[in-house]
Tab-separated table of C-alpha atoms and ligand atoms in Angstrom:
chain	number	residue	atom	x	y	z
A	1	UNK	CA	-11.381	-8.461	6.829
A	2	UNK	CA	-12.279	-6.863	3.415
A	3	UNK	CA	-11.710	-3.216	2.444
A	4	UNK	CA	-14.625	-1.080	3.178
A	5	UNK	CA	-14.890	0.313	-0.268
A	6	UNK	CA	-15.165	-1.040	-3.844
A	7	UNK	CA	-12.789	1.601	-5.208
A	8	UNK	CA	-9.555	3.396	-4.277
A	9	UNK	CA	-10.125	7.012	-5.333
A	10	UNK	CA	-8.014	8.690	-2.903
A	11	UNK	CA	-6.760	8.583	0.761
A	12	UNK	CA	-8.976	11.372	2.159
A	13	UNK	CA	-11.471	9.646	4.538
A	14	UNK	CA	-9.811	6.099	4.271
A	15	UNK	CA	-9.892	4.585	7.589
A	16	UNK	CA	-6.698	3.627	9.619
A	17	UNK	CA	-7.950	-0.049	9.480
A	18	UNK	CA	-8.109	0.011	5.736
A	19	UNK	CA	-4.636	1.788	5.339
A	20	UNK	CA	-3.201	-0.783	7.752
A	21	UNK	CA	-4.756	-3.680	5.827
A	22	UNK	CA	-3.366	-2.433	2.517
A	23	UNK	CA	0.134	-1.914	3.986
A	24	UNK	CA	0.170	-5.325	5.776
A	25	UNK	CA	-1.243	-7.128	2.645
A	26	UNK	CA	1.527	-5.413	0.579
A	27	UNK	CA	4.112	-6.871	2.998
A	28	UNK	CA	2.880	-10.481	2.360
A	29	UNK	CA	3.181	-9.701	-1.344
A	30	UNK	CA	6.607	-8.063	-1.176
A	31	UNK	CA	8.220	-11.356	-0.649
A	32	UNK	CA	6.759	-12.790	-3.916
A	33	UNK	CA	8.847	-10.062	-5.908
A	34	UNK	CA	12.170	-11.725	-4.721
A	35	UNK	CA	11.165	-15.236	-5.826
A	36	UNK	CA	12.646	-16.729	-9.028
A	37	UNK	CA	9.102	-17.366	-10.348
A	38	UNK	CA	7.350	-13.984	-9.364
A	39	UNK	CA	3.702	-15.065	-10.080
A	40	UNK	CA	0.666	-16.192	-7.958
A	41	UNK	CA	-2.732	-17.383	-9.378
A	42	UNK	CA	-4.692	-15.063	-7.244
A	43	UNK	CA	-6.536	-12.892	-9.783
A	44	UNK	CA	-6.684	-15.519	-12.637
A	45	UNK	CA	-9.623	-14.926	-14.834
A	46	UNK	CA	-9.949	-11.153	-13.929
A	47	UNK	CA	-9.454	-8.481	-16.489
A	48	UNK	CA	-7.932	-5.255	-15.658
A	49	UNK	CA	-7.519	-2.171	-17.993
A	50	UNK	CA	-4.828	0.333	-17.447
A	51	UNK	CA	-6.395	3.539	-18.702
A	52	UNK	CA	-3.654	6.195	-19.025
A	53	UNK	CA	-4.719	9.571	-20.372
A	54	UNK	CA	-1.510	11.193	-19.066
A	55	UNK	CA	2.267	10.171	-19.342
A	56	UNK	CA	3.701	7.753	-16.753
A	57	UNK	CA	6.623	5.408	-16.406
A	58	UNK	CA	6.548	4.007	-12.875
A	59	UNK	CA	2.783	3.920	-12.070
A	60	UNK	CA	1.919	2.355	-15.495
A	61	UNK	CA	4.590	-0.200	-15.449
A	62	UNK	CA	4.121	-1.020	-11.752
A	63	UNK	CA	0.451	-1.556	-12.073
A	64	UNK	CA	0.974	-3.865	-15.202
A	65	UNK	CA	3.562	-5.799	-13.411
A	66	UNK	CA	1.360	-6.212	-10.291
A	67	UNK	CA	-1.581	-7.303	-12.473
A	68	UNK	CA	0.760	-9.883	-14.254
A	69	UNK	CA	2.300	-11.025	-10.823
A	70	UNK	CA	-1.358	-11.810	-9.696
A	71	UNK	CA	-2.048	-13.679	-13.101
A	72	UNK	CA	-4.761	-11.119	-14.106
A	73	UNK	CA	-5.233	-10.267	-17.807
A	74	UNK	CA	-3.840	-6.725	-18.198
A	75	UNK	CA	-4.961	-4.512	-21.132
A	76	UNK	CA	-3.169	-1.216	-21.595
A	77	UNK	CA	-4.904	1.857	-23.082
A	78	UNK	CA	-2.834	4.826	-23.988
A	79	UNK	CA	-4.476	7.859	-25.644
A	80	UNK	CA	-1.976	7.972	-28.460
A	81	UNK	CA	-2.976	5.466	-30.893
A	82	UNK	CA	-6.637	5.166	-29.558
A	83	UNK	CA	-9.870	6.686	-30.983
A	84	UNK	CA	-9.649	9.627	-28.781
A	85	UNK	CA	-7.582	11.261	-31.544
A	86	UNK	CA	-10.780	10.808	-33.659
A	87	UNK	CA	-12.839	12.729	-31.033
A	88	UNK	CA	-14.321	9.777	-28.878
A	89	UNK	CA	-15.269	11.136	-25.570
A	90	UNK	CA	-14.027	9.785	-22.120
A	91	UNK	CA	-17.543	8.432	-21.330
A	92	UNK	CA	-17.863	6.712	-24.811
A	93	UNK	CA	-14.328	5.274	-24.537
A	94	UNK	CA	-15.021	3.689	-21.048
A	95	UNK	CA	-18.498	2.438	-22.010
A	96	UNK	CA	-16.987	0.557	-25.020
A	97	UNK	CA	-14.206	-0.785	-22.862
A	98	UNK	CA	-16.704	-1.962	-20.305
A	99	UNK	CA	-18.854	-3.616	-22.931
A	100	UNK	CA	-15.883	-6.085	-23.601
A	101	UNK	CA	-16.505	-7.372	-19.906
A	102	UNK	CA	-13.746	-5.986	-17.806
A	103	UNK	CA	-13.395	-6.168	-13.943
A	104	UNK	CA	-11.307	-3.401	-12.902
A	105	UNK	CA	-9.949	-0.063	-14.287
A	106	UNK	CA	-6.853	1.894	-13.337
A	107	UNK	CA	-7.159	5.422	-14.523
A	108	UNK	CA	-4.678	8.434	-14.782
A	109	UNK	CA	-6.124	11.585	-16.100
A	110	UNK	CA	-5.218	15.251	-16.014
A	111	UNK	CA	-8.820	16.077	-14.703
A	112	UNK	CA	-9.199	16.059	-10.975
A	113	UNK	CA	-12.357	13.870	-10.321
A	114	UNK	CA	-12.018	11.624	-13.485
A	115	UNK	CA	-11.808	8.437	-11.312
A	116	UNK	CA	-14.893	9.422	-9.336
A	117	UNK	CA	-16.743	10.069	-12.599
A	118	UNK	CA	-15.859	6.551	-13.732
A	119	UNK	CA	-17.609	5.083	-10.560
A	120	UNK	CA	-20.845	6.743	-11.753
A	121	UNK	CA	-20.789	5.465	-15.308
A	122	UNK	CA	-19.082	1.997	-14.992
A	123	UNK	CA	-19.579	-1.047	-12.833
A	124	UNK	CA	-15.917	-2.038	-12.609
A	125	UNK	CA	-13.644	-1.317	-9.530
A	126	UNK	CA	-11.904	1.850	-10.141
A	127	UNK	CA	-8.389	2.747	-8.863
A	128	UNK	CA	-7.089	6.201	-9.130
A	129	UNK	CA	-3.538	6.271	-10.599
A	130	UNK	CA	-3.181	10.054	-10.340
A	131	UNK	CA	-5.942	12.579	-11.194
A	132	UNK	CA	-4.817	16.037	-12.007
A	133	UNK	CA	-3.525	17.979	-8.949
A	134	UNK	CA	-6.001	15.981	-6.745
A	135	UNK	CA	-4.632	12.599	-5.379
A	136	UNK	CA	-2.328	9.782	-6.191
A	137	UNK	CA	-3.274	7.191	-3.484
A	138	UNK	CA	-1.123	4.204	-4.485
A	139	UNK	CA	2.071	6.633	-4.598
A	140	UNK	CA	1.272	7.717	-0.944
A	141	UNK	CA	0.762	4.090	0.164
A	142	UNK	CA	4.069	3.037	-1.211
A	143	UNK	CA	5.743	5.942	0.308
A	144	UNK	CA	4.118	5.072	3.787
A	145	UNK	CA	5.112	1.445	3.366
A	146	UNK	CA	8.700	2.465	2.469
A	147	UNK	CA	8.880	4.723	5.468
A	148	UNK	CA	7.504	1.995	7.796
A	149	UNK	CA	9.969	-0.483	6.596
A	150	UNK	CA	12.905	1.751	7.094
A	151	UNK	CA	12.017	3.438	10.243
A	152	UNK	CA	9.755	0.773	11.762
A	153	UNK	CA	6.572	2.871	12.394
A	154	UNK	CA	4.539	5.774	11.084
A	155	UNK	CA	2.852	6.843	14.336
A	156	UNK	CA	4.777	9.775	15.823
A	157	UNK	CA	7.134	10.341	12.876
A	158	UNK	CA	7.722	13.841	11.496
A	159	UNK	CA	7.451	13.973	7.774
A	160	UNK	CA	7.890	17.053	5.713
A	161	UNK	CA	6.655	17.185	2.135
A	162	UNK	CA	8.946	19.585	0.180
A	163	UNK	CA	8.335	21.535	-2.947
A	164	UNK	CA	5.518	22.085	-5.288
A	165	UNK	CA	2.725	21.458	-2.861
A	166	UNK	CA	0.090	23.382	-4.913
A	167	UNK	CA	0.321	21.406	-8.039
A	168	UNK	CA	0.893	17.989	-6.262
A	169	UNK	CA	-1.495	15.081	-6.078
A	170	UNK	CA	1.367	13.211	-4.266
A	171	UNK	CA	1.355	15.806	-1.543
A	172	UNK	CA	-2.383	15.715	-0.714
A	173	UNK	CA	-2.570	11.827	-0.641
A	174	UNK	CA	0.540	11.789	1.637
A	175	UNK	CA	-0.980	14.325	3.899
A	176	UNK	CA	-4.251	12.346	4.433
A	177	UNK	CA	-2.609	8.908	4.664
A	178	UNK	CA	0.136	9.878	6.882
A	179	UNK	CA	-2.030	11.988	9.350
A	180	UNK	CA	-4.368	8.978	9.555
A	181	UNK	CA	-1.509	6.703	10.457
A	182	UNK	CA	-0.448	9.043	13.228
A	183	UNK	CA	2.347	10.901	11.633
A	184	UNK	CA	2.971	14.783	12.129
A	185	UNK	CA	3.008	16.249	8.603
A	186	UNK	CA	4.510	19.573	7.603
A	187	UNK	CA	5.093	21.191	4.193
A	188	UNK	CA	7.983	23.306	2.877
A	189	UNK	CA	8.311	25.323	-0.222
A	190	UNK	CA	8.232	28.682	-1.743
A	191	UNK	CA	4.998	30.640	-0.440
A	192	UNK	CA	3.711	30.789	-3.957
A	193	UNK	CA	3.570	26.872	-4.094
A	194	UNK	CA	1.883	26.446	-0.720
A	195	UNK	CA	-1.812	26.494	-0.988
A	196	UNK	CA	-3.491	29.250	1.197
A	197	UNK	CA	-5.711	27.009	3.224
A	198	UNK	CA	-3.282	24.132	3.766
A	199	UNK	CA	-3.183	24.870	7.548
A	200	UNK	CA	-6.852	23.836	7.637
A	201	UNK	CA	-5.641	20.288	7.064
A	202	UNK	CA	-3.614	20.396	10.223
A	203	UNK	CA	-0.392	20.746	8.369
A	204	UNK	CA	2.455	22.991	9.626
A	205	UNK	CA	4.117	25.192	6.985
A	206	UNK	CA	7.857	25.704	7.000
A	207	UNK	CA	9.457	28.278	4.606
A	208	UNK	CA	13.124	27.351	5.364
A	209	UNK	CA	14.534	24.278	3.980
A	210	UNK	CA	17.339	24.015	6.678
A	211	UNK	CA	14.570	24.197	9.436
A	212	UNK	CA	12.634	21.492	7.597
A	213	UNK	CA	15.793	19.177	7.472
A	214	UNK	CA	16.569	19.771	11.188
A	215	UNK	CA	13.015	19.315	12.391
A	216	UNK	CA	11.853	16.116	10.574
A	217	UNK	CA	12.645	12.390	10.468
A	218	UNK	CA	11.615	12.333	6.686
A	219	UNK	CA	11.638	14.496	3.754
A	220	UNK	CA	9.294	13.447	0.858
A	221	UNK	CA	10.818	15.775	-1.883
A	222	UNK	CA	8.396	16.475	-4.920
A	223	UNK	CA	9.101	17.091	-8.422
A	224	UNK	CA	8.677	20.677	-9.736
A	225	UNK	CA	5.936	20.091	-12.320
A	226	UNK	CA	7.120	22.277	-15.065
A	227	UNK	CA	4.386	20.840	-17.363
A	228	UNK	CA	1.794	22.290	-15.114
A	229	UNK	CA	3.552	25.730	-15.462
A	230	UNK	CA	5.156	25.404	-12.020
A	231	UNK	CA	8.182	27.402	-13.348
A	232	UNK	CA	5.942	30.489	-13.284
A	233	UNK	CA	5.907	30.470	-9.387
A	234	UNK	CA	9.517	31.329	-8.780
A	235	UNK	CA	12.083	33.577	-10.548
A	236	UNK	CA	14.166	30.767	-12.047
A	237	UNK	CA	15.047	27.249	-11.638
A	238	UNK	CA	18.532	28.194	-10.386
A	239	UNK	CA	17.012	30.200	-7.471
A	240	UNK	CA	14.547	27.441	-6.578
A	241	UNK	CA	17.463	24.972	-6.456
A	242	UNK	CA	19.490	27.478	-4.311
A	243	UNK	CA	16.697	27.979	-1.849
A	244	UNK	CA	14.993	24.611	-1.635
A	245	UNK	CA	17.106	22.077	-3.314
A	246	UNK	CA	18.506	19.247	-1.203
A	247	UNK	CA	22.312	19.026	-1.624
A	248	UNK	CA	24.870	17.206	0.521
A	249	UNK	CA	26.281	20.397	1.743
A	250	UNK	CA	22.705	21.198	3.130
A	251	UNK	CA	22.519	17.760	4.722
A	252	UNK	CA	25.947	17.949	6.213
A	253	UNK	CA	25.427	21.536	7.494
A	254	UNK	CA	22.369	20.366	9.302
A	255	UNK	CA	24.082	17.351	10.584
A	256	UNK	CA	20.782	15.253	10.312
A	257	UNK	CA	20.338	11.761	9.049
A	258	UNK	CA	17.064	12.460	7.428
A	259	UNK	CA	15.292	9.757	5.258
A	260	UNK	CA	14.691	11.101	1.636
A	261	UNK	CA	11.888	10.005	-0.537
A	262	UNK	CA	10.991	11.242	-4.062
A	263	UNK	CA	8.046	9.909	-6.159
A	264	UNK	CA	9.984	10.328	-9.378
A	265	UNK	CA	10.636	11.413	-11.995
A	266	UNK	CA	13.430	13.622	-10.600
A	267	UNK	CA	14.598	16.912	-11.969
A	268	UNK	CA	18.301	16.275	-11.051
A	269	UNK	CA	19.957	19.386	-9.872
A	270	UNK	CA	16.501	21.222	-9.100
A	271	UNK	CA	14.815	19.504	-6.174
A	272	UNK	CA	17.555	17.114	-5.340
A	273	UNK	CA	21.452	17.315	-6.326
A	274	UNK	CA	22.645	14.247	-8.237
A	275	UNK	CA	24.762	13.183	-5.291
A	276	UNK	CA	21.728	13.147	-3.001
A	277	UNK	CA	19.477	11.424	-5.679
A	278	UNK	CA	22.066	8.652	-5.698
A	279	UNK	CA	23.250	8.951	-2.099
A	280	UNK	CA	22.852	7.145	1.016
A	281	UNK	CA	20.027	8.929	2.568
A	282	UNK	CA	17.497	8.372	-0.287
A	283	UNK	CA	15.198	5.297	-0.885
A	284	UNK	CA	13.975	6.352	-4.295
A	285	UNK	CA	14.271	2.945	-6.027
A	286	UNK	CA	13.296	1.041	-2.978
A	287	UNK	CA	9.990	2.981	-3.119
A	288	UNK	CA	9.658	1.955	-6.741
A	289	UNK	CA	10.170	-1.742	-5.915
A	290	UNK	CA	7.650	-1.512	-2.952
A	291	UNK	CA	5.209	0.180	-5.359
A	292	UNK	CA	4.643	-3.213	-7.102
A	293	UNK	CA	3.794	-4.801	-3.834
A	294	UNK	CA	1.352	-1.982	-2.811
A	295	UNK	CA	-0.481	-2.294	-6.236
A	296	UNK	CA	-0.622	-6.149	-5.844
A	297	UNK	CA	-2.259	-5.523	-2.456
A	298	UNK	CA	-4.899	-2.989	-3.627
A	299	UNK	CA	-5.657	-5.128	-6.798
A	300	UNK	CA	-6.060	-8.203	-4.405
A	301	UNK	CA	-8.098	-6.609	-1.897
A	302	UNK	CA	-10.620	-5.003	-4.557
A	303	UNK	CA	-10.500	-7.955	-6.862
A	304	UNK	CA	-11.487	-10.553	-4.365
A	305	UNK	CA	-14.221	-8.101	-2.756
A	306	UNK	CA	-17.111	-9.545	-4.988
B	1	LIG	N1	5.597	8.705	-9.316
B	1	LIG	C1	4.901	8.595	-10.445
B	1	LIG	O1	3.650	8.802	-10.540
B	1	LIG	O2	5.637	8.497	-11.643
B	1	LIG	P1	5.131	8.250	-13.131
B	1	LIG	O3	4.496	9.579	-13.478
B	1	LIG	O4	6.240	7.946	-13.902
B	1	LIG	O5	3.940	7.224	-13.069
């Protein structure tokens, strides 16, 4: 059964069947990553461009590895060192890259909607690798896959997304994906970082982190995005850490064996203490490993559509 779209722009509106297909396909690819020779010929002859207009460590390397594991030709574009510094527009850049005959574009951009715009001007399959504060679909897919692997299901689970909800593309993609898969999603953070209309998405809002720990099976703890001026939404980093930071004392006090995810990069000592970031409740590097399998699945499902 193929995916029902030529692109992966976000998880809003993606059907349960498509999400299930991506998660199940990722599971078949996950085993390849543990082989001595981690390569299959599935996308041989396909050319994939990684178009990163914003910084990235995990997503960029994960996509590039996934492309190489599937034997595609991977081309990396970074703004620094490109003709963007000479004033070339986003449209001209992509039209020139497309003219070199490419099949797929992975795009990260600070502007929400940049991936959708690419679908209007370019014939390649487009995958959103994070667009502004809008969506980061492959991050949410790898989060869902990791939770499903650890807890055996998504249906009926209680998942709380903690922190800077207002600036987070990870939060929105998680809300859409998890709800479609039957999880009950809540958010927790300072009131200044919770969008006013978030309840319209069917999400419960919790303002007390101890309550969030007690009431949930999973906490997906987000990074405070200081590069998007998130530090202006609370009095100080120390105060944020005091009221919303996850520490061992807080976990012990609530006596709850909650599963902790974080998309990375971590602000150690802010949203997670270092003990928690390296502790037994968290699955942060497990998420990173699974991310390669998720991206292989998405590349495979889109790359073999046509
Ligand atoms: N989680 C995530 O998107 O990390 P990067 O910004 O390093 O890609």
